[in-house]
Amino acid sequence: MVKQTIQIFARVKPTVRKYQQGIYSIDEDEKSIPSLEIIVPRDLADGFVNNKRESYRFRFQRIFDQDAKQDTIFESIAKPVAESVLAGYNGTIFAYGQTGSGKTFTITGGAERYSDRGIIPRTLSYIFEQLHKDGSKMYTTHISYLEIYNECGYDLLDPRHEASGLEDLPKVTILEDPDQNIHLKNLSLHQATTEEEALNLLFLGDTNRMIAETPMNQASTRSHCIFTIHLTSKEPGSATVRHAKLHLVDLAGSERVAKTGVGGQLLTEAKYINLSLHYLEQVIIALSEKHRSHIPYRNSMMTSVLRDSLGGNCMTTMIATLSLEKRNVDESISVCRFAQRVALIKNEAVLNEEIDPKLVILRLRKELQELKDELAMVTGEPRTEALTEAELLQLEKLVTSFLEDQDPESRLEVGADMRKVHHCFHHLKKLWNDKNLGKQSPVSAEVTDQNQVTQDPLKGEEYKKLQDILKQRDNEISILSEMHGNPPGSA
C-alpha cells in the first residue's frame, strides 16, 4: 500500500504580452518548496481606499512557467504516474482551471506540431514502449473515452457516433455494486495492441467532442472528458493477474457568466459546467476536513466516476492551469486556492492483484469431475454414457507414455472413472497380445515349467493326506456303530 497526498503542479499559459511585469513571480529555491506569488494590481480596487490583499502565495510540487515545453510536462508529471500504472497501481491525472487556460492543450495537445503532443499521446507512446521492452509478462490494453456533457455521459468511441447526433446515442449510466464499486453501463472498451491503434481511438474520440466558440476561447471544450487506459498483466504460468487503470481527465473550464456575457446554449452549458465543478469542490472540501462522515460523491456524474481518484485507491496528480493576465487574476487565485485544498487529500493506493478467474474455473471443473467420479464409485452407480473419441485417444496416449517411462515410481493417473480404468486395462491387454502374437514369451514358458515341477509333488502329498483323513473318518464311524449295538455295515 502506498499512502500519499494528491500531487499538485501549476502551469502558466503564455500571455499575449509575454511576462507581464507585476502580475506574478515564481520562487523555486532548491532548499524550499516552489511557490507562486500572484500580485493583485492596484487599479483593480474599487474606490479610493484599497483594503484588499496585494499578493497571494501558493505552494506547488513544481511550477512550470510560460516557456515550459510539452516533453518537460510529461517527464515531470505524467511519467511517474504511468510507471506506477505499469507496476499495478491505479493512476489519475486531471487538469483544472478556468476556460482558455490551456487544460486541453496540456492533456491532449495541439494539432499543429508534433512537439505539441499532450500528456495522453505521450503516455500511450511510453506505455507501449515499456510493454514492448518487457517480455517477462503478458499484457492486455483496453481504451475507453467518456464524455460528460450537461451531466449526461456519452461514449466517444461508439461506432455509431459518426452517423448520429450526440443526444441520439445511448447514454452512459452509473451502476453501483454492494461493495460501492462504480460500473459504467454502455461505455465500450476497445482493445489496443499497438500505439497506433490507441492513438486512432484517441483521435476518434477528440473528433466527436463538443466544442464551441466562446468569448474566452475560440475552441472551448464544453464537456468533461475522461480518457482511460485499462492495463492487465500476467506472468506466464502464474495464476495471479494485475489490473490497473489510468484516468487522464480534461475538465471543462469554469467561467464567470457575468464577465463573458454568454447566452442561449452556451449559457446552459456554462451552468452545467460550473455546477459540476462546484460539486467537485464540495467533495474536495469534505475530504480535506477531518472527521467528516459523508462525502457527497453522488452529487454529480464526474465525482462518481472519479471516486477512487479522490481519496481512494489511486495515485492522483492535479495540474492547475493558470492564465495570469490582468483580467484573469481573480480566477487564477481561485484555481490556486482549489489546488491547495486538493493537496490536503490523502489517497491509499494498493496493488490490484487477483487470481485469474479462467484458471479458477478450470480448477473447480476438475474438482467437480473428480467428486462425481468418487461418488459414482461409492454408490456403485456406473456411468452409462460412452467416452468420446478424444477421451479414448487421450487415455491410450497416457498408457503408452506410462509404459515407455523408465521411472519405477511412475503412476498411471486416470481418475476414479471406471470406464477409463476398464479402457486402460483393455488397451494394455491389446498391446501385450500384439507384442506376443506368433511367439511364446520366454518368461511365460519358464513360469509354466516351474508350475509343473511344483504342482506334481503337491498333488502326491495332497492325495496321501486325503487318504489319512478318510481312514480316520471310517474308524470314527465304526466306534460309533459299536456303541449303539449295530455292527458295521448292518442296516
JSON list of C-alpha atoms in Angstrom, two decimals, residues 170-312:
[
{"chain": "A", "resi": 170, "resn": "PRO", "atom": "CA", "xyz": [-27.21, 5.50, -25.68]},
{"chain": "A", "resi": 171, "resn": "LYS", "atom": "CA", "xyz": [-26.36, 7.35, -22.52]},
{"chain": "A", "resi": 172, "resn": "VAL", "atom": "CA", "xyz": [-23.68, 6.02, -20.20]},
{"chain": "A", "resi": 173, "resn": "THR", "atom": "CA", "xyz": [-25.24, 5.34, -16.83]},
{"chain": "A", "resi": 174, "resn": "ILE", "atom": "CA", "xyz": [-23.67, 4.69, -13.46]},
{"chain": "A", "resi": 175, "resn": "LEU", "atom": "CA", "xyz": [-24.28, 1.42, -11.58]},
{"chain": "A", "resi": 176, "resn": "GLU", "atom": "CA", "xyz": [-23.02, 0.72, -8.08]},
{"chain": "A", "resi": 177, "resn": "ASP", "atom": "CA", "xyz": [-22.47, -2.75, -6.64]},
{"chain": "A", "resi": 178, "resn": "PRO", "atom": "CA", "xyz": [-22.86, -3.72, -2.95]},
{"chain": "A", "resi": 179, "resn": "ASP", "atom": "CA", "xyz": [-19.15, -3.01, -2.39]},
{"chain": "A", "resi": 180, "resn": "GLN", "atom": "CA", "xyz": [-19.68, 0.57, -3.65]},
{"chain": "A", "resi": 181, "resn": "ASN", "atom": "CA", "xyz": [-17.66, -0.06, -6.80]},
{"chain": "A", "resi": 182, "resn": "ILE", "atom": "CA", "xyz": [-18.72, 2.05, -9.76]},
{"chain": "A", "resi": 183, "resn": "HIS", "atom": "CA", "xyz": [-19.63, 0.40, -13.09]},
{"chain": "A", "resi": 184, "resn": "LEU", "atom": "CA", "xyz": [-20.41, 2.35, -16.26]},
{"chain": "A", "resi": 185, "resn": "LYS", "atom": "CA", "xyz": [-23.16, 0.86, -18.38]},
{"chain": "A", "resi": 186, "resn": "ASN", "atom": "CA", "xyz": [-22.96, 1.38, -22.19]},
{"chain": "A", "resi": 187, "resn": "LEU", "atom": "CA", "xyz": [-19.32, 2.53, -22.04]},
{"chain": "A", "resi": 188, "resn": "SER", "atom": "CA", "xyz": [-17.40, 0.44, -24.56]},
{"chain": "A", "resi": 189, "resn": "LEU", "atom": "CA", "xyz": [-13.89, -0.93, -24.07]},
{"chain": "A", "resi": 190, "resn": "HIS", "atom": "CA", "xyz": [-11.68, -1.21, -27.16]},
{"chain": "A", "resi": 191, "resn": "GLN", "atom": "CA", "xyz": [-8.58, -3.38, -27.18]},
{"chain": "A", "resi": 192, "resn": "ALA", "atom": "CA", "xyz": [-5.43, -1.70, -28.49]},
{"chain": "A", "resi": 193, "resn": "THR", "atom": "CA", "xyz": [-2.48, -3.92, -29.31]},
{"chain": "A", "resi": 194, "resn": "THR", "atom": "CA", "xyz": [-0.25, -1.17, -30.70]},
{"chain": "A", "resi": 195, "resn": "GLU", "atom": "CA", "xyz": [0.39, 2.51, -30.10]},
{"chain": "A", "resi": 196, "resn": "GLU", "atom": "CA", "xyz": [-1.12, 3.32, -33.49]},
{"chain": "A", "resi": 197, "resn": "GLU", "atom": "CA", "xyz": [-4.44, 1.66, -32.61]},
{"chain": "A", "resi": 198, "resn": "ALA", "atom": "CA", "xyz": [-4.60, 3.52, -29.29]},
{"chain": "A", "resi": 199, "resn": "LEU", "atom": "CA", "xyz": [-3.86, 6.89, -30.96]},
{"chain": "A", "resi": 200, "resn": "ASN", "atom": "CA", "xyz": [-6.55, 6.25, -33.57]},
{"chain": "A", "resi": 201, "resn": "LEU", "atom": "CA", "xyz": [-9.06, 5.74, -30.76]},
{"chain": "A", "resi": 202, "resn": "LEU", "atom": "CA", "xyz": [-7.91, 8.99, -29.16]},
{"chain": "A", "resi": 203, "resn": "PHE", "atom": "CA", "xyz": [-8.31, 10.90, -32.44]},
{"chain": "A", "resi": 204, "resn": "LEU", "atom": "CA", "xyz": [-11.77, 9.38, -32.98]},
{"chain": "A", "resi": 205, "resn": "GLY", "atom": "CA", "xyz": [-12.88, 10.49, -29.54]},
{"chain": "A", "resi": 206, "resn": "ASP", "atom": "CA", "xyz": [-11.46, 14.00, -29.93]},
{"chain": "A", "resi": 207, "resn": "THR", "atom": "CA", "xyz": [-13.30, 14.38, -33.24]},
{"chain": "A", "resi": 208, "resn": "ASN", "atom": "CA", "xyz": [-16.60, 13.69, -31.52]},
{"chain": "A", "resi": 209, "resn": "ARG", "atom": "CA", "xyz": [-16.16, 16.08, -28.59]},
{"chain": "A", "resi": 210, "resn": "MET", "atom": "CA", "xyz": [-18.46, 19.03, -28.02]},
{"chain": "A", "resi": 211, "resn": "ILE", "atom": "CA", "xyz": [-16.54, 22.19, -28.93]},
{"chain": "A", "resi": 212, "resn": "ALA", "atom": "CA", "xyz": [-17.88, 25.74, -29.22]},
{"chain": "A", "resi": 213, "resn": "GLU", "atom": "CA", "xyz": [-16.53, 29.26, -29.61]},
{"chain": "A", "resi": 214, "resn": "THR", "atom": "CA", "xyz": [-16.87, 31.47, -26.53]},
{"chain": "A", "resi": 215, "resn": "PRO", "atom": "CA", "xyz": [-15.70, 34.98, -25.74]},
{"chain": "A", "resi": 216, "resn": "MET", "atom": "CA", "xyz": [-12.85, 33.49, -23.68]},
{"chain": "A", "resi": 217, "resn": "ASN", "atom": "CA", "xyz": [-11.76, 30.73, -26.08]},
{"chain": "A", "resi": 218, "resn": "GLN", "atom": "CA", "xyz": [-12.21, 30.16, -29.82]},
{"chain": "A", "resi": 219, "resn": "ALA", "atom": "CA", "xyz": [-12.33, 26.37, -29.35]},
{"chain": "A", "resi": 220, "resn": "SER", "atom": "CA", "xyz": [-13.70, 25.82, -25.88]},
{"chain": "A", "resi": 221, "resn": "THR", "atom": "CA", "xyz": [-14.44, 22.23, -24.86]},
{"chain": "A", "resi": 222, "resn": "ARG", "atom": "CA", "xyz": [-17.94, 22.26, -23.39]},
{"chain": "A", "resi": 223, "resn": "SER", "atom": "CA", "xyz": [-17.71, 18.94, -21.60]},
{"chain": "A", "resi": 224, "resn": "HIS", "atom": "CA", "xyz": [-15.59, 16.93, -19.19]},
{"chain": "A", "resi": 225, "resn": "CYS", "atom": "CA", "xyz": [-13.71, 14.07, -20.85]},
{"chain": "A", "resi": 226, "resn": "ILE", "atom": "CA", "xyz": [-12.10, 11.06, -19.20]},
{"chain": "A", "resi": 227, "resn": "PHE", "atom": "CA", "xyz": [-9.68, 9.02, -21.33]},
{"chain": "A", "resi": 228, "resn": "THR", "atom": "CA", "xyz": [-8.96, 5.74, -19.53]},
{"chain": "A", "resi": 229, "resn": "ILE", "atom": "CA", "xyz": [-6.24, 3.17, -20.21]},
{"chain": "A", "resi": 230, "resn": "HIS", "atom": "CA", "xyz": [-7.04, -0.27, -18.73]},
{"chain": "A", "resi": 231, "resn": "LEU", "atom": "CA", "xyz": [-3.92, -2.42, -18.34]},
{"chain": "A", "resi": 232, "resn": "THR", "atom": "CA", "xyz": [-3.86, -6.14, -17.44]},
{"chain": "A", "resi": 233, "resn": "SER", "atom": "CA", "xyz": [-0.61, -8.03, -16.86]},
{"chain": "A", "resi": 234, "resn": "LYS", "atom": "CA", "xyz": [0.19, -11.65, -16.05]},
{"chain": "A", "resi": 235, "resn": "GLU", "atom": "CA", "xyz": [3.37, -13.70, -15.82]},
{"chain": "A", "resi": 236, "resn": "PRO", "atom": "CA", "xyz": [3.40, -16.94, -17.86]},
{"chain": "A", "resi": 237, "resn": "GLY", "atom": "CA", "xyz": [2.40, -19.89, -15.70]},
{"chain": "A", "resi": 238, "resn": "SER", "atom": "CA", "xyz": [1.20, -17.69, -12.85]},
{"chain": "A", "resi": 239, "resn": "ALA", "atom": "CA", "xyz": [-2.38, -17.63, -11.62]},
{"chain": "A", "resi": 240, "resn": "THR", "atom": "CA", "xyz": [-2.10, -14.01, -10.42]},
{"chain": "A", "resi": 241, "resn": "VAL", "atom": "CA", "xyz": [-3.37, -11.18, -12.64]},
{"chain": "A", "resi": 242, "resn": "ARG", "atom": "CA", "xyz": [-2.73, -7.47, -12.11]},
{"chain": "A", "resi": 243, "resn": "HIS", "atom": "CA", "xyz": [-5.26, -4.86, -13.16]},
{"chain": "A", "resi": 244, "resn": "ALA", "atom": "CA", "xyz": [-4.57, -1.14, -13.33]},
{"chain": "A", "resi": 245, "resn": "LYS", "atom": "CA", "xyz": [-6.30, 1.84, -14.89]},
{"chain": "A", "resi": 246, "resn": "LEU", "atom": "CA", "xyz": [-5.08, 5.32, -15.73]},
{"chain": "A", "resi": 247, "resn": "HIS", "atom": "CA", "xyz": [-7.60, 8.17, -15.94]},
{"chain": "A", "resi": 248, "resn": "LEU", "atom": "CA", "xyz": [-6.47, 11.17, -18.00]},
{"chain": "A", "resi": 249, "resn": "VAL", "atom": "CA", "xyz": [-9.08, 13.85, -17.34]},
{"chain": "A", "resi": 250, "resn": "ASP", "atom": "CA", "xyz": [-9.69, 17.06, -19.27]},
{"chain": "A", "resi": 251, "resn": "LEU", "atom": "CA", "xyz": [-12.17, 19.11, -17.28]},
{"chain": "A", "resi": 252, "resn": "ALA", "atom": "CA", "xyz": [-14.25, 21.82, -18.89]},
{"chain": "A", "resi": 253, "resn": "GLY", "atom": "CA", "xyz": [-13.20, 25.29, -17.82]},
{"chain": "A", "resi": 254, "resn": "SER", "atom": "CA", "xyz": [-15.09, 27.35, -15.31]},
{"chain": "A", "resi": 255, "resn": "GLU", "atom": "CA", "xyz": [-16.24, 30.77, -16.43]},
{"chain": "A", "resi": 256, "resn": "ARG", "atom": "CA", "xyz": [-17.99, 33.73, -14.91]},
{"chain": "A", "resi": 257, "resn": "VAL", "atom": "CA", "xyz": [-21.11, 34.29, -16.94]},
{"chain": "A", "resi": 258, "resn": "ALA", "atom": "CA", "xyz": [-21.32, 37.92, -15.84]},
{"chain": "A", "resi": 259, "resn": "LYS", "atom": "CA", "xyz": [-17.88, 38.53, -17.32]},
{"chain": "A", "resi": 260, "resn": "THR", "atom": "CA", "xyz": [-18.25, 36.52, -20.54]},
{"chain": "A", "resi": 261, "resn": "GLY", "atom": "CA", "xyz": [-21.87, 37.54, -21.24]},
{"chain": "A", "resi": 262, "resn": "VAL", "atom": "CA", "xyz": [-22.77, 34.27, -22.98]},
{"chain": "A", "resi": 263, "resn": "GLY", "atom": "CA", "xyz": [-26.39, 33.30, -23.62]},
{"chain": "A", "resi": 264, "resn": "GLY", "atom": "CA", "xyz": [-28.56, 30.58, -25.10]},
{"chain": "A", "resi": 265, "resn": "GLN", "atom": "CA", "xyz": [-26.95, 27.14, -25.42]},
{"chain": "A", "resi": 266, "resn": "LEU", "atom": "CA", "xyz": [-23.58, 28.45, -24.24]},
{"chain": "A", "resi": 267, "resn": "LEU", "atom": "CA", "xyz": [-25.22, 29.75, -21.07]},
{"chain": "A", "resi": 268, "resn": "THR", "atom": "CA", "xyz": [-26.85, 26.36, -20.41]},
{"chain": "A", "resi": 269, "resn": "GLU", "atom": "CA", "xyz": [-23.50, 24.59, -20.91]},
{"chain": "A", "resi": 270, "resn": "ALA", "atom": "CA", "xyz": [-21.75, 27.08, -18.64]},
{"chain": "A", "resi": 271, "resn": "LYS", "atom": "CA", "xyz": [-24.29, 26.47, -15.87]},
{"chain": "A", "resi": 272, "resn": "TYR", "atom": "CA", "xyz": [-23.79, 22.69, -16.03]},
{"chain": "A", "resi": 273, "resn": "ILE", "atom": "CA", "xyz": [-20.00, 23.06, -16.15]},
{"chain": "A", "resi": 274, "resn": "ASN", "atom": "CA", "xyz": [-19.89, 25.41, -13.18]},
{"chain": "A", "resi": 275, "resn": "LEU", "atom": "CA", "xyz": [-22.34, 23.21, -11.25]},
{"chain": "A", "resi": 276, "resn": "SER", "atom": "CA", "xyz": [-20.28, 20.04, -11.75]},
{"chain": "A", "resi": 277, "resn": "LEU", "atom": "CA", "xyz": [-17.09, 21.89, -10.80]},
{"chain": "A", "resi": 278, "resn": "HIS", "atom": "CA", "xyz": [-18.89, 23.19, -7.71]},
{"chain": "A", "resi": 279, "resn": "TYR", "atom": "CA", "xyz": [-19.78, 19.61, -6.74]},
{"chain": "A", "resi": 280, "resn": "LEU", "atom": "CA", "xyz": [-16.16, 18.61, -7.32]},
{"chain": "A", "resi": 281, "resn": "GLU", "atom": "CA", "xyz": [-15.06, 21.36, -4.95]},
{"chain": "A", "resi": 282, "resn": "GLN", "atom": "CA", "xyz": [-17.60, 20.18, -2.37]},
{"chain": "A", "resi": 283, "resn": "VAL", "atom": "CA", "xyz": [-16.07, 16.70, -2.49]},
{"chain": "A", "resi": 284, "resn": "ILE", "atom": "CA", "xyz": [-12.56, 18.18, -2.16]},
{"chain": "A", "resi": 285, "resn": "ILE", "atom": "CA", "xyz": [-13.59, 20.27, 0.85]},
{"chain": "A", "resi": 286, "resn": "ALA", "atom": "CA", "xyz": [-15.32, 17.29, 2.51]},
{"chain": "A", "resi": 287, "resn": "LEU", "atom": "CA", "xyz": [-12.26, 15.08, 2.00]},
{"chain": "A", "resi": 288, "resn": "SER", "atom": "CA", "xyz": [-9.89, 17.71, 3.42]},
{"chain": "A", "resi": 289, "resn": "GLU", "atom": "CA", "xyz": [-11.94, 18.07, 6.60]},
{"chain": "A", "resi": 290, "resn": "LYS", "atom": "CA", "xyz": [-11.16, 15.59, 9.35]},
{"chain": "A", "resi": 291, "resn": "HIS", "atom": "CA", "xyz": [-13.92, 13.52, 10.96]},
{"chain": "A", "resi": 292, "resn": "ARG", "atom": "CA", "xyz": [-16.24, 14.15, 8.01]},
{"chain": "A", "resi": 293, "resn": "SER", "atom": "CA", "xyz": [-18.58, 11.15, 7.82]},
{"chain": "A", "resi": 294, "resn": "HIS", "atom": "CA", "xyz": [-20.30, 11.81, 4.48]},
{"chain": "A", "resi": 295, "resn": "ILE", "atom": "CA", "xyz": [-18.57, 12.59, 1.19]},
{"chain": "A", "resi": 296, "resn": "PRO", "atom": "CA", "xyz": [-21.05, 13.82, -1.49]},
{"chain": "A", "resi": 297, "resn": "TYR", "atom": "CA", "xyz": [-19.69, 11.77, -4.42]},
{"chain": "A", "resi": 298, "resn": "ARG", "atom": "CA", "xyz": [-23.16, 11.09, -5.84]},
{"chain": "A", "resi": 299, "resn": "ASN", "atom": "CA", "xyz": [-23.98, 14.76, -6.43]},
{"chain": "A", "resi": 300, "resn": "SER", "atom": "CA", "xyz": [-22.57, 14.64, -9.96]},
{"chain": "A", "resi": 301, "resn": "MET", "atom": "CA", "xyz": [-21.58, 12.05, -12.52]},
{"chain": "A", "resi": 302, "resn": "MET", "atom": "CA", "xyz": [-17.99, 13.27, -12.68]},
{"chain": "A", "resi": 303, "resn": "THR", "atom": "CA", "xyz": [-17.35, 12.90, -8.93]},
{"chain": "A", "resi": 304, "resn": "SER", "atom": "CA", "xyz": [-18.98, 9.45, -9.01]},
{"chain": "A", "resi": 305, "resn": "VAL", "atom": "CA", "xyz": [-16.69, 8.28, -11.81]},
{"chain": "A", "resi": 306, "resn": "LEU", "atom": "CA", "xyz": [-13.61, 9.76, -10.11]},
{"chain": "A", "resi": 307, "resn": "ARG", "atom": "CA", "xyz": [-14.46, 8.41, -6.64]},
{"chain": "A", "resi": 308, "resn": "ASP", "atom": "CA", "xyz": [-11.31, 6.27, -6.46]},
{"chain": "A", "resi": 309, "resn": "SER", "atom": "CA", "xyz": [-9.17, 9.13, -7.72]},
{"chain": "A", "resi": 310, "resn": "LEU", "atom": "CA", "xyz": [-10.33, 11.39, -4.89]},
{"chain": "A", "resi": 311, "resn": "GLY", "atom": "CA", "xyz": [-9.44, 9.87, -1.54]},
{"chain": "A", "resi": 312, "resn": "GLY", "atom": "CA", "xyz": [-9.44, 6.26, -2.72]}
]
